[in-house]
Short mmCIF file of C-alpha atoms (C1' of nucleotides) in Angstrom, two decimals:
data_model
loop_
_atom_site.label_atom_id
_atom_site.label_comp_id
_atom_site.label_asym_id
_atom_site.label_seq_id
_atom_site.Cartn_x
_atom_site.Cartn_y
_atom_site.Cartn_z
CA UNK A 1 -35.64 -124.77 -18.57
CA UNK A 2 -34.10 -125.58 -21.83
CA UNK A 3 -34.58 -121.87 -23.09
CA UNK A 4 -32.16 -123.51 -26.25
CA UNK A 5 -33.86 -123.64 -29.87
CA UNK A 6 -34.01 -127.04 -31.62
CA UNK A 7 -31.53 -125.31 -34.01
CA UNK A 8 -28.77 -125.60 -31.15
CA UNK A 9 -25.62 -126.36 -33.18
CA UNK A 10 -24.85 -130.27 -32.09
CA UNK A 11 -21.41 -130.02 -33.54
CA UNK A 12 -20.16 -127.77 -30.64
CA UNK A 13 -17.01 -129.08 -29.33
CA UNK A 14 -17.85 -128.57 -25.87
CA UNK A 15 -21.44 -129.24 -26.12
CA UNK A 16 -20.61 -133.17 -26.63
CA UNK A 17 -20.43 -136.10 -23.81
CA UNK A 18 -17.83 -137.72 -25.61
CA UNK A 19 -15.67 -135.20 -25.74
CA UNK A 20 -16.18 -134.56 -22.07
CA UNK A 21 -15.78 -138.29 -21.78
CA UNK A 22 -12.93 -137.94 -24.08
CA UNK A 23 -10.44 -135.12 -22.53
CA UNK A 24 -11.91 -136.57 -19.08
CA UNK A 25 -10.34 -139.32 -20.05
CA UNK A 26 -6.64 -138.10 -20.88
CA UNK A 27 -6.72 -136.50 -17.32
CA UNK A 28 -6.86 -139.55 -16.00
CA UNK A 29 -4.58 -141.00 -17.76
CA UNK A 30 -2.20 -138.14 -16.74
CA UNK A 31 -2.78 -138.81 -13.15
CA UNK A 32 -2.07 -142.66 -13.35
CA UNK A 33 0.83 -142.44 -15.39
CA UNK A 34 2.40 -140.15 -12.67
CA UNK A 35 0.99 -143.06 -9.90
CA UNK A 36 2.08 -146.13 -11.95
CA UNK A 37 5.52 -144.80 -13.04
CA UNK A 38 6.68 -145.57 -9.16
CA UNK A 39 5.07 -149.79 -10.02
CA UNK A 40 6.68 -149.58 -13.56
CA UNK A 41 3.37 -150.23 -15.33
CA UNK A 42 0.67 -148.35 -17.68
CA UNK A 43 -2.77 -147.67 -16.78
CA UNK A 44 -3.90 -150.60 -18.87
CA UNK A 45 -1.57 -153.27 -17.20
CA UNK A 46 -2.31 -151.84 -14.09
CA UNK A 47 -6.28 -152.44 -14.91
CA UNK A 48 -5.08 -156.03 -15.83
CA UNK A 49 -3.58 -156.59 -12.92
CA UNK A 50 -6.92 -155.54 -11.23
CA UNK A 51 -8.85 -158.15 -12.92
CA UNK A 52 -6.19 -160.93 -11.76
CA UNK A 53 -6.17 -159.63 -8.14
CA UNK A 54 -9.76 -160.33 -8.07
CA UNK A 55 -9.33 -164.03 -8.96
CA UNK A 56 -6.23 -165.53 -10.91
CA UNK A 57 -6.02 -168.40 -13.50
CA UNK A 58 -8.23 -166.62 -16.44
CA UNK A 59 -7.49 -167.80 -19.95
CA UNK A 60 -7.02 -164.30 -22.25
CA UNK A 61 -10.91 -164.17 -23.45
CA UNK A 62 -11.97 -163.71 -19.63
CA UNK A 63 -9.57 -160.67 -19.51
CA UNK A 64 -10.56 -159.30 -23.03
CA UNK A 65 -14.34 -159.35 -21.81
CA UNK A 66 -13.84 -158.35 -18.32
CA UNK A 67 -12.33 -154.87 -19.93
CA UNK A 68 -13.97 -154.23 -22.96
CA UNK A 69 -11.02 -154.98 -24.67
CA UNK A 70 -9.86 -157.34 -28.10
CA UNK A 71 -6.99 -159.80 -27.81
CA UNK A 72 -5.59 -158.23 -30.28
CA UNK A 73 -4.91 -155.64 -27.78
CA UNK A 74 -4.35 -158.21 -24.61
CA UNK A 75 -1.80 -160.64 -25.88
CA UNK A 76 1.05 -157.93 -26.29
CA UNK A 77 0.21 -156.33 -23.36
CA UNK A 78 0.17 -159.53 -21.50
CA UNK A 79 3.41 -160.40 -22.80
CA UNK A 80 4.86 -157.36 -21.41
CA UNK A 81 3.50 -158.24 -17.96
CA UNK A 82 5.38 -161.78 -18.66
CA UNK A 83 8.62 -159.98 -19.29
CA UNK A 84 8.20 -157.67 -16.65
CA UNK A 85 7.90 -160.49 -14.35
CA UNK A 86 4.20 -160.03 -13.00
CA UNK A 87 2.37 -162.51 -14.43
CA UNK A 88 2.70 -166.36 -16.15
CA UNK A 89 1.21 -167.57 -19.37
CA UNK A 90 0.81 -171.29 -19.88
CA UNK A 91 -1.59 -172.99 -22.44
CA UNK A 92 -4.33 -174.53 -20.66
CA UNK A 93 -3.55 -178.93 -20.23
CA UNK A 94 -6.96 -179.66 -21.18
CA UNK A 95 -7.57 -177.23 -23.92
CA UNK A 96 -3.99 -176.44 -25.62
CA UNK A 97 -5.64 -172.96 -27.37
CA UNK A 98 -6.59 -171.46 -23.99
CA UNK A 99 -3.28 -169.16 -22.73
CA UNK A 100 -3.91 -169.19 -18.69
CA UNK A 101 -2.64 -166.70 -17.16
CA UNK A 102 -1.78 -166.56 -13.13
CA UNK A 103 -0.20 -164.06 -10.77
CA UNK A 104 3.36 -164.32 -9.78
CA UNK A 105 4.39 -163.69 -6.66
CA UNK A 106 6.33 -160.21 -7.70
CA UNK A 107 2.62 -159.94 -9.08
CA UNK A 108 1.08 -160.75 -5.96
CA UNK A 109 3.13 -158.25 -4.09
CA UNK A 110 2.46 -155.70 -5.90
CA UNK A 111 -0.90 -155.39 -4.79
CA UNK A 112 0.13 -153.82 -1.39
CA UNK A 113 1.72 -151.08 -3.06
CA UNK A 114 -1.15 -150.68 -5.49
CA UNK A 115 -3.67 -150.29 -2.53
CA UNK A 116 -2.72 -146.39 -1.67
CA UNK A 117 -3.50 -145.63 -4.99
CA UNK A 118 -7.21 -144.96 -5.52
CA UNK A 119 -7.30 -143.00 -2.50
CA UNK A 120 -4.34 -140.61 -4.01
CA UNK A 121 -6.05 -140.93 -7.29
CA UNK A 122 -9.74 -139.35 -5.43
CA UNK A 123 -7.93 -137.16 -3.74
CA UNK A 124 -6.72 -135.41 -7.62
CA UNK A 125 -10.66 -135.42 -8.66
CA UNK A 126 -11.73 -133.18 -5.16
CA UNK A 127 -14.92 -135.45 -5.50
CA UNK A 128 -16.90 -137.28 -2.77
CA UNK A 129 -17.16 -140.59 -2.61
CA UNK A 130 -20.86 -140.02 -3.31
CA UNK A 131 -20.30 -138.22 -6.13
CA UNK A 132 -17.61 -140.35 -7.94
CA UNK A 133 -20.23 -143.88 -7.28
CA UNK A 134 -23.29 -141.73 -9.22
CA UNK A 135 -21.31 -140.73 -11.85
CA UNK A 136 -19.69 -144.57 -12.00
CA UNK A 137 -23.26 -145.62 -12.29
CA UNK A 138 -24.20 -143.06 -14.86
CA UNK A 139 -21.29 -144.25 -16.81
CA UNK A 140 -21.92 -147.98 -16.76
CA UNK A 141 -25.54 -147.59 -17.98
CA UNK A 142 -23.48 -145.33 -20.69
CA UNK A 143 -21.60 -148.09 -21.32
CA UNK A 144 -23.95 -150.88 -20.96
CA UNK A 145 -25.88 -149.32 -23.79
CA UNK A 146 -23.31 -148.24 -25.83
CA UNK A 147 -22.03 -152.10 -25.88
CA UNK A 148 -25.78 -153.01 -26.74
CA UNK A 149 -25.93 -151.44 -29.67
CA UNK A 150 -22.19 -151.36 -31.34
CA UNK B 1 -26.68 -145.28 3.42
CA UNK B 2 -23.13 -146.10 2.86
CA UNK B 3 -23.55 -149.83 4.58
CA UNK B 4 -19.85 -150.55 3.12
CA UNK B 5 -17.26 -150.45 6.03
CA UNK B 6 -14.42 -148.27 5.46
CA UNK B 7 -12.06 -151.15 4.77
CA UNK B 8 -14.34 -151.88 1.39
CA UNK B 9 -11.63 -153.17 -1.42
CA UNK B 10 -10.93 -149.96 -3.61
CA UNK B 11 -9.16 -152.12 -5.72
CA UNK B 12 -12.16 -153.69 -7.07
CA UNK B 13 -12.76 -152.95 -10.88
CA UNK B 14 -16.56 -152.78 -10.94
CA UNK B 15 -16.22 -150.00 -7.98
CA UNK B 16 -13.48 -147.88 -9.78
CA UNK B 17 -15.02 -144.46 -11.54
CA UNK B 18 -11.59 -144.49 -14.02
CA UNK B 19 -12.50 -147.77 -15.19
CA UNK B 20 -16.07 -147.16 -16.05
CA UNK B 21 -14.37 -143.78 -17.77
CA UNK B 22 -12.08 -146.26 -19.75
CA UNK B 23 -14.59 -148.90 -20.93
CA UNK B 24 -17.13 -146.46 -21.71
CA UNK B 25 -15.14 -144.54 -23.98
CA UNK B 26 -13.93 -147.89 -25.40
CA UNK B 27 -17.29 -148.39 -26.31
CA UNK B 28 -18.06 -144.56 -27.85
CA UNK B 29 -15.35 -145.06 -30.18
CA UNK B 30 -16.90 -148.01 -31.42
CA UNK B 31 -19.68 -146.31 -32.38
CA UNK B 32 -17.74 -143.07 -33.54
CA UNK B 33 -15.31 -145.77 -35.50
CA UNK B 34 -18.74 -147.27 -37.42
CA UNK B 35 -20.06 -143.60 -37.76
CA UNK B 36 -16.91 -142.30 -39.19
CA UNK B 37 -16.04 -145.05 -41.24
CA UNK B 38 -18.01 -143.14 -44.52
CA UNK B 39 -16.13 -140.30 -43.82
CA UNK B 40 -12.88 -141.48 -44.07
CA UNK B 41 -11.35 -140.18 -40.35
CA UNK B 42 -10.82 -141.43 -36.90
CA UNK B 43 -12.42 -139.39 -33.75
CA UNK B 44 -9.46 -137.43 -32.75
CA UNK B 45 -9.45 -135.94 -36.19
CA UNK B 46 -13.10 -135.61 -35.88
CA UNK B 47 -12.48 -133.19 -33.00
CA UNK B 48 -10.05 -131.39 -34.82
CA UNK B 49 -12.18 -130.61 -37.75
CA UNK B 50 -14.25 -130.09 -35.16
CA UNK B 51 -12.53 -127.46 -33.21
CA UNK B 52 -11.98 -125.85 -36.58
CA UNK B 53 -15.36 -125.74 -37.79
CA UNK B 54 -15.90 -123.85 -35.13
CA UNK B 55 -13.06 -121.24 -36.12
CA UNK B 56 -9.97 -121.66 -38.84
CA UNK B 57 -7.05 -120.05 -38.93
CA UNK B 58 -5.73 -121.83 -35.81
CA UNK B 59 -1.94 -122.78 -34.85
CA UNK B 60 -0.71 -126.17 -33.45
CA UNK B 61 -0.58 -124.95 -29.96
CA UNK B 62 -3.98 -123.42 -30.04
CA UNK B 63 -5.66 -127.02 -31.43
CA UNK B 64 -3.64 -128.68 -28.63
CA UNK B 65 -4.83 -126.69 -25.86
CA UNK B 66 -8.21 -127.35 -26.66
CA UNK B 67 -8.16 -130.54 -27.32
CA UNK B 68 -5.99 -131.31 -24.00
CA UNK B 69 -3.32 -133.35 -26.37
CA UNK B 70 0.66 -132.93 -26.87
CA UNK B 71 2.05 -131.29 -30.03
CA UNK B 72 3.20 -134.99 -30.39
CA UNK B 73 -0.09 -136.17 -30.94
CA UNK B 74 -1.41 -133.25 -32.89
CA UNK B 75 1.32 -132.99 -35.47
CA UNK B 76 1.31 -136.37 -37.38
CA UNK B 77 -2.58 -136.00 -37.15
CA UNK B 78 -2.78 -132.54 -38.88
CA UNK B 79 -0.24 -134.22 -41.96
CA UNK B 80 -2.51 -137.27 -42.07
CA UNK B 81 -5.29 -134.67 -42.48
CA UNK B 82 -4.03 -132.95 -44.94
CA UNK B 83 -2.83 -135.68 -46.84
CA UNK B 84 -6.70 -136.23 -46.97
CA UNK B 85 -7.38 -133.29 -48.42
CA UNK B 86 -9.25 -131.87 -45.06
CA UNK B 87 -7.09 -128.99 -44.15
CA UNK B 88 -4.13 -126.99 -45.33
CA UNK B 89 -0.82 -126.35 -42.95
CA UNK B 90 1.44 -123.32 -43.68
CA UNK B 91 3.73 -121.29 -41.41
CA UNK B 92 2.84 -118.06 -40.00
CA UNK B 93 4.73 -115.21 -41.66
CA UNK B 94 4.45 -113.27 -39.10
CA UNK B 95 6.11 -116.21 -37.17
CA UNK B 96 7.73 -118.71 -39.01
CA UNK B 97 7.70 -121.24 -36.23
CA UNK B 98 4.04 -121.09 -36.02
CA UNK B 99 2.14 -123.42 -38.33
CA UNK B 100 -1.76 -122.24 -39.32
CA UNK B 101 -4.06 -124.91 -39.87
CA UNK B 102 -6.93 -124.10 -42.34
CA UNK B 103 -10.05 -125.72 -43.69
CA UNK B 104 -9.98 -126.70 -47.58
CA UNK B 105 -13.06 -126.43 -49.25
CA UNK B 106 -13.24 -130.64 -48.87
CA UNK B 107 -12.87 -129.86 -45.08
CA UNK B 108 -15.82 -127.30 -45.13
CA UNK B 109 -18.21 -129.17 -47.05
CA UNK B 110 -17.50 -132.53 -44.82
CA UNK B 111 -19.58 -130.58 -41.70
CA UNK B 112 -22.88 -130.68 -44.02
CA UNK B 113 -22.00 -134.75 -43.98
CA UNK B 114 -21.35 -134.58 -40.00
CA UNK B 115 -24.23 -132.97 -38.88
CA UNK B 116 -26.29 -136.08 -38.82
CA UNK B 117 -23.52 -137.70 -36.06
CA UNK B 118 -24.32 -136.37 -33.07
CA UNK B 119 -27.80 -137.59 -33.05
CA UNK B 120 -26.91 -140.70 -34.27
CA UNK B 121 -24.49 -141.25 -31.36
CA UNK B 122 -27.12 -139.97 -29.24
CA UNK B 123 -29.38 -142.71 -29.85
CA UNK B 124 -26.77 -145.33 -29.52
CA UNK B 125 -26.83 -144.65 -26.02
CA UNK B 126 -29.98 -144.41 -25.34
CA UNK B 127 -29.29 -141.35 -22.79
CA UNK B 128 -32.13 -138.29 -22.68
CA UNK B 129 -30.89 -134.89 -23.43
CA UNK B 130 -31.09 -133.48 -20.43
CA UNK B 131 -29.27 -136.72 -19.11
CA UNK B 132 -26.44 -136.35 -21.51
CA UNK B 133 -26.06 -132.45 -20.54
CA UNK B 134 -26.15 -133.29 -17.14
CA UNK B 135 -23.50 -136.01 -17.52
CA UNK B 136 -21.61 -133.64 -19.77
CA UNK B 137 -21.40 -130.88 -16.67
CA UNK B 138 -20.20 -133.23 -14.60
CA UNK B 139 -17.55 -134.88 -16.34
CA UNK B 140 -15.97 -131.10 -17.19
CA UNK B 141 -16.03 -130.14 -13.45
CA UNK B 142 -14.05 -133.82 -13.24
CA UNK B 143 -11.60 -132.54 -15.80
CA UNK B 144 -11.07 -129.26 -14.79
CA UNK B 145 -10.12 -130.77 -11.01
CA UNK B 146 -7.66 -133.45 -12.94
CA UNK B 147 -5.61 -130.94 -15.40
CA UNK B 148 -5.53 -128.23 -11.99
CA UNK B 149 -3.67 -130.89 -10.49
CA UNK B 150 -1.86 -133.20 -12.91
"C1'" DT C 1 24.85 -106.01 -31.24
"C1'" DG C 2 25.62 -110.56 -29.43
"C1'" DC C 3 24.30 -114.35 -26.79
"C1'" DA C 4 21.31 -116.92 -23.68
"C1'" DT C 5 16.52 -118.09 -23.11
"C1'" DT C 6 12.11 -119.07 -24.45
"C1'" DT C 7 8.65 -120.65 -27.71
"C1'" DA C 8 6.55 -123.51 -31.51
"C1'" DT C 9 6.81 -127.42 -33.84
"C1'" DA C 10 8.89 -131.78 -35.18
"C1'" DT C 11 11.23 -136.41 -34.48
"C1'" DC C 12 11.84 -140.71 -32.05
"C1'" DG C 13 10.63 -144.59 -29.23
"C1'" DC C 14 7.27 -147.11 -26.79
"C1'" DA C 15 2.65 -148.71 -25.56
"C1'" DC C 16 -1.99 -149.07 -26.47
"C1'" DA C 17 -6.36 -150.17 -29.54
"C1'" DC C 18 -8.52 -152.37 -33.19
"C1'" DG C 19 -9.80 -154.42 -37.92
"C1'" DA C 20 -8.21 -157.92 -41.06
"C1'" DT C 21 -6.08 -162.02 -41.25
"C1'" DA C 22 -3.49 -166.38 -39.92
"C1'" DT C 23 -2.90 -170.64 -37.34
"C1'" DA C 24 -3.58 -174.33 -34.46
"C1'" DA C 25 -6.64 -176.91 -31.46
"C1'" DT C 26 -11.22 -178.46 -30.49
"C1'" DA C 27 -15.98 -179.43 -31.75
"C1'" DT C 28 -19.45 -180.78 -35.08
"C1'" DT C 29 -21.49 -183.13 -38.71
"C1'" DC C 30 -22.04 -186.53 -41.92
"C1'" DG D 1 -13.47 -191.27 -38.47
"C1'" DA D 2 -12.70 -187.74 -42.02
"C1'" DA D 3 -14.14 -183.27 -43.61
"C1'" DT D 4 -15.93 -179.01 -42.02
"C1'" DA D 5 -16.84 -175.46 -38.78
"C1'" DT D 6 -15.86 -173.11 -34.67
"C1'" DT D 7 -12.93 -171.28 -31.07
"C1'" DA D 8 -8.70 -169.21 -28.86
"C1'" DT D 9 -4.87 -166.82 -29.57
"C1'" DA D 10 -1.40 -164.55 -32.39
"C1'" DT D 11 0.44 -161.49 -36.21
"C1'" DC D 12 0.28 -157.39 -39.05
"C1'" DG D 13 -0.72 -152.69 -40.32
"C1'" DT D 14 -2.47 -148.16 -39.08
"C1'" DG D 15 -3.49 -144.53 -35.94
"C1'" DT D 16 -3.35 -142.47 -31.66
"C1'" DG D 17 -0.96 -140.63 -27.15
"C1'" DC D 18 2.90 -139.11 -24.64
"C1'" DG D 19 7.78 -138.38 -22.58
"C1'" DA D 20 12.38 -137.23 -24.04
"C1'" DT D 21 14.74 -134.80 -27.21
"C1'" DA D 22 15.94 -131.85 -31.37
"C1'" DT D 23 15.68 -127.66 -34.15
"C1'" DA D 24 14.72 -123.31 -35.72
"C1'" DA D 25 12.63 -118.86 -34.93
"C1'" DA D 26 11.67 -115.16 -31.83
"C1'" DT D 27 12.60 -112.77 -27.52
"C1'" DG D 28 15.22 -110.83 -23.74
"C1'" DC D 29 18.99 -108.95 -21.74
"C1'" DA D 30 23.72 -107.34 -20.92
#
DNA sequence: TGCATTTATATCGCACACGATATAATATTC
DNA sequence: GAATATTATATCGTGTGCGATATAAATGCA
């Protein structure tokens, strides 16, 4: 249909994707911080957390690119993990500039709690599971191209 | 098809809808940080100039709600504005503890300079309009289920 | 009218998030 | 093998983003 004029004003607040993205975003946020508060961690140490559950022993670049994210940003918040008890960093023995990091076993364990939480966290979006892996997908071509370009 | 058993790992990163949310927004404020870098502001006080482009005269609370941020965020972010000259903040006299934000003249004239944004954006991410919309609608419905229940 | 309650904004503390920069270890080049 | 370049992480400064709390103005109610 489109019956809009090419004169459609762009600057719209709620016209914009990234604003959607954006205020999406915060709900989120909202959600997990009510979730997390119970595991004593933030949304981005929880997403952390996620990458070391996968597989354990990455040096701090692996982290940074497996979440779109600087060091800048990683090495506090991986400190905090440290102090919190969750994780170990150790400079790598064959490369003393590489900061390993590994799982401890509080960190381990904490992966059982963590498991009831995307379930509770679907269950605030009243989405299918259909819906929530197309939009996923949208997103990560989003992103994917966003990335390219930046 | 759905050839996943139920007992697929939710905790996986790459299947998670809030981290493709995350990153993707990571990487739309990279762009928006590169776009906005000539005029001098971050994003979220691109959506409040935003917002009042649309319509001065507004109070704290009303930039808040519509925005979906705290009065905690919003107020240092107004006084950084108007130490940039973008907008004015004065109390209501009809109710002193309201405080109505207001374009200057340097706040009005920056829209001319913004128009060009959104299209730029746009083509950073390669996305069709009727893709973007689409996206757009989808991501609202997403918010409006997260803030009814949050 | 007087006092409790509500409302609007502000302050404080903490945790991201990143650009600019620093530092130390490794790799490269001659 | 010494000088240079690159790489990995860390430090610093600024700007969000929010929960807990403070404060002052307006409202409600006895």
């Amino acid at each position: 249909m489109n019956s809009q004029p090419a004169t459609k004003n762009l600057l719209k607040l709620d016209v914009q994707l990234c604003f959607a993205l954006y205020s999406t975003l915060l709900g989120i946020n909202k959600v997990y911080r009510k979730e997390l508060q119970a595991l004593n961690i933030t949304y981005p140490q929880y997403l952390v957390l996620l990458v070391l559950w996968e597989g354990d022993q990455l040096n701090v670049s692996e982290i940074c690119e497996r979440l779109f994210l600087e060091t800048t940003t990683l090495t506090p918040l991986l400190k905090r993990l440290e102090v919190r008890g969750l994780i170990k960093r150790q400079r790598s023995a064959s490369d003393e500039r590489q900061v390993i990091v590994t799982l401890t076993e509080e960190g381990q364990a904490l992966r059982a709690t963590a498991e009831k939480i995307p379930a509770c966290v679907a269950g605030n979006m009243n989405c299918s599971f259909e819906e929530i892996g197309a939009l996923r997908d949208q997103l990560v071509a989003l992103r994917t191209n966003l990335f390219k370009n930046a």
